[in-house]
Amino acid sequence: MKRVKHFRIYRFNPEQDERPYLKDYVVELAEGEQKLLQALVRIKEQDDSLAFRRSCREGVCGSDAMNINGKNGLACLTDVDSLSEPIVLRPLPGLPVVRDLIVDMTPFFHQYLSIMPYLINEEPPPERERPQSPAEREVLDGLYECILCGCCSTSCPSFWWNPDKFVGPAGLLAAYRFIADSRDQATNERLDRLNDPYRLFRCHTIMNCVAVCPKQLNPTAAIGRIKELMVARLA
Amino acid sequence: MTMKVERYTFDAVIVGAGGAGLRAALTLAEAGLRTAVLTKVFPTRSHTVAAQGGVAASLGNSTPDHWHWHMYDTVKGSDWLGDQDAIEFMCRKANEVVIELEHFGMPFDRTDDGRIYQRPFGGHSMNYGEAPVMRSCAAADRTGHAMLHTLYQRNVRAKTQFFVEWMALDLIRNSEGDVLGVTALEMESGNVAIFHGRATIFATGGAGRIYASSTNAFINTGDGLGMAARAGIPLEDMEFWQFHPTGVAGAGVLITEGVRGEGGVLRNCHGERFMERYAPNLKDLASRDVVARAMVTEINEGRGCGPNKDYVWLDLTHLPPETILKRLPGIREIALQFAGVDPIQAPIPVVPTVHYQMGGIPTNYRAQVVVPKGEDLEVPVAGFYAAGECACASVHGANRLGTNSLLDLLVFGKTAGEEVVKEVRSGTLPLKPLPKDAADQSLARLARLEQATSGERVPEVLRDLQQTMQKHAGVFRFAKLLKEGVEKILAIEERVQRTFIEDRSRVWNTARIEALELENMIEVAKATMISAEARRESRGAHVRDDCPDTPEFPNGRNDRDWLKHTLWYREGNRLRYKPVHLQPLSPETEPIAPAKRTY
């Protein structure tokens, strides 16, 4: 069914605008167009100056994270008919806006890179695969599927206050993904690097991250397990 | 446009940070070469991330397997258009590159004894076609995601230098035709720079977005092919496009063949498992081209499902829910999101959807780009390599087997890296001086867009291009439609030269990026339509109404006249042909002799 949708979208072009503003758009959507990203593509056909990131349009590349009616999410996985109008779109909060819905993700990736996001195992690799039991592998479910969209960290008040010092939910989820991997040998070093008043312990289990994760992951639980390991190590 | 053009110098310049680009980068960075990786999107957003079902390797973890069986399946799958030296090379290297990924930390699913989990997949068989084999190494149904993130993570460890959100614009060649690097546009600043390298490796992926209905991401616009074509490099076998049997009807989003590997079946409106009629042996696990045609035949003959009878059902409801939750969790999410059905309870509506480009930039099994020069049809272009979907090695020939694309990008990405390391170390890849006009073509393209005050809107031209491809070069091809398609695409090309954008900004001007991408897509569209119109036989994914199954030409395939690769040149839309490599790489390897393809 064709229907008309009203939007209010955050606009800012650093070459022209002194300050950001909200711009109204009206768009008619065809029957098959059910996702917010499809509506954005239609709006861009009206106004080619609207800038946003997008790629896979199926929720696996993590490009089109934005703030949708006040809540972070992926445009490609959001049903446009589920949103109250006008649909207000803003860039992810807590990161510098470059233009329109495009933020500078550098602080987010900086934290991801800080947790040594790679398997560490210094033993010479065997000729075949390193064995891992199905149970050991199952531990990684809910950890490795992160798409680095940034919805979680940019909805976290602790990350807003200290994006330079607090690793944030996405980075900590990745940290635990390697700690939990039976093949990884750097648990102690990983914990050492998180043992600081800010990097791990700024998580106050507000759980916004869990509420917004478009992949239904649970960074708060992962952070809790890291804290448990940290405590167990003291005993 | 007056613009200062920055110049950066590297040993190797890699364009693209999907699986092939990251695998090449890893070898180069670990060898200590100065390496730049340019990418339109942050590396983990590259389209490799969307691959689902697995990567092929004859590890034999769950059923007996052998690389020569894999080679046989691949040659047969290619409808004998694949080069047997490159296919042997790939199949023999499969175990090495997959095991290596496991060592890098890839979270493969596991067998009870702790080895990599493998599942059956279309066209992969035991003992030369006898029965399905478990060859696809999988991380649930998120194998591409797990692989791309693992490769990115390993590159972080190797301190690879990335230029993120840079779009390569044009290939730089000197008067001898050697490749010296690329020009590129930084999206955030709008600046143009020259990346000057001893070696340039293209890993730019496919161009599935030239079709209206595609499983591909927005970024898959064939940028590497456009750059190569504009620089005078021919494109090989572009008539061969894979329609994946199971795209979600309407949405186009991919549903992995791994669903059928785990036991899912296709049904028509009578509930009939119709693949039993078309492929009595492998049934739903026949090759993708065979399954896609069977589906379209069912729909055309009135046995489609739904109110308009325009799709078929992919039925998983007979599978144990645990299998779906454990092995196909991503598929369940996609079905819920994009089809509004829970596959545990109801079948998924699916249609064949454009998925993969078998053709590309001509390469040999060493990932060197090769072009005709005089009598020799395969002369390496100095300093130029390509790997992954943008390249045509050719390991997929006229039809790719599922799970062979992730294998292709690992094997040839790594090989490209190794070749460049070897050549840089032996001194055979000197840094050659840049011509004075190295950036002129790119600056002229940008200036045209900057100065145009009226013209054709990019989304409108793109839509016409996509609809023309969809209608005139689909699952089944018709001589008359192909002929008209060529005329239409050439008319659209004129419009591409007259595009106009309103956005005049430098910072994150995505309208400009889309206009530049369209200039690449039109090259791919021309190559496809013109090569398809000219190939007067049916082979693999290219099946024509005027080339039916006859005793003289089984399945419509004409080995007498058409067992050869197409090369399309942009200049004058010229075509020429080169022979298929029917000899494997090693003298002791048994060649796979052409035969009629049945499953």
Short mmCIF file of C-alpha atoms in Angstrom, two decimals, chain B residues 228-235 493 523 526 530 567-575:
data_model
loop_
_atom_site.label_atom_id
_atom_site.label_comp_id
_atom_site.label_asym_id
_atom_site.label_seq_id
_atom_site.Cartn_x
_atom_site.Cartn_y
_atom_site.Cartn_z
CA ALA B 228 40.21 -0.88 -15.77
CA ALA B 229 37.92 -0.41 -18.78
CA ARG B 230 38.61 3.33 -18.98
CA ALA B 231 42.32 2.57 -18.88
CA GLY B 232 42.07 0.24 -21.89
CA ILE B 233 42.07 -3.10 -20.05
CA PRO B 234 39.53 -5.56 -21.49
CA LEU B 235 36.91 -7.25 -19.30
CA GLU B 493 25.59 5.61 -21.71
CA GLU B 523 31.03 0.19 -18.26
CA LYS B 526 27.92 -2.36 -21.65
CA ILE B 530 27.44 -6.68 -25.62
CA LEU B 567 37.22 -10.11 -23.95
CA TRP B 568 35.32 -6.82 -24.23
CA TYR B 569 37.20 -3.57 -24.89
CA ARG B 570 35.62 -0.25 -24.04
CA GLU B 571 37.11 1.39 -27.11
CA GLY B 572 34.67 0.74 -29.93
CA ASN B 573 32.92 -1.95 -27.87
CA ARG B 574 35.25 -4.40 -29.56
CA LEU B 575 35.14 -8.11 -28.72
#
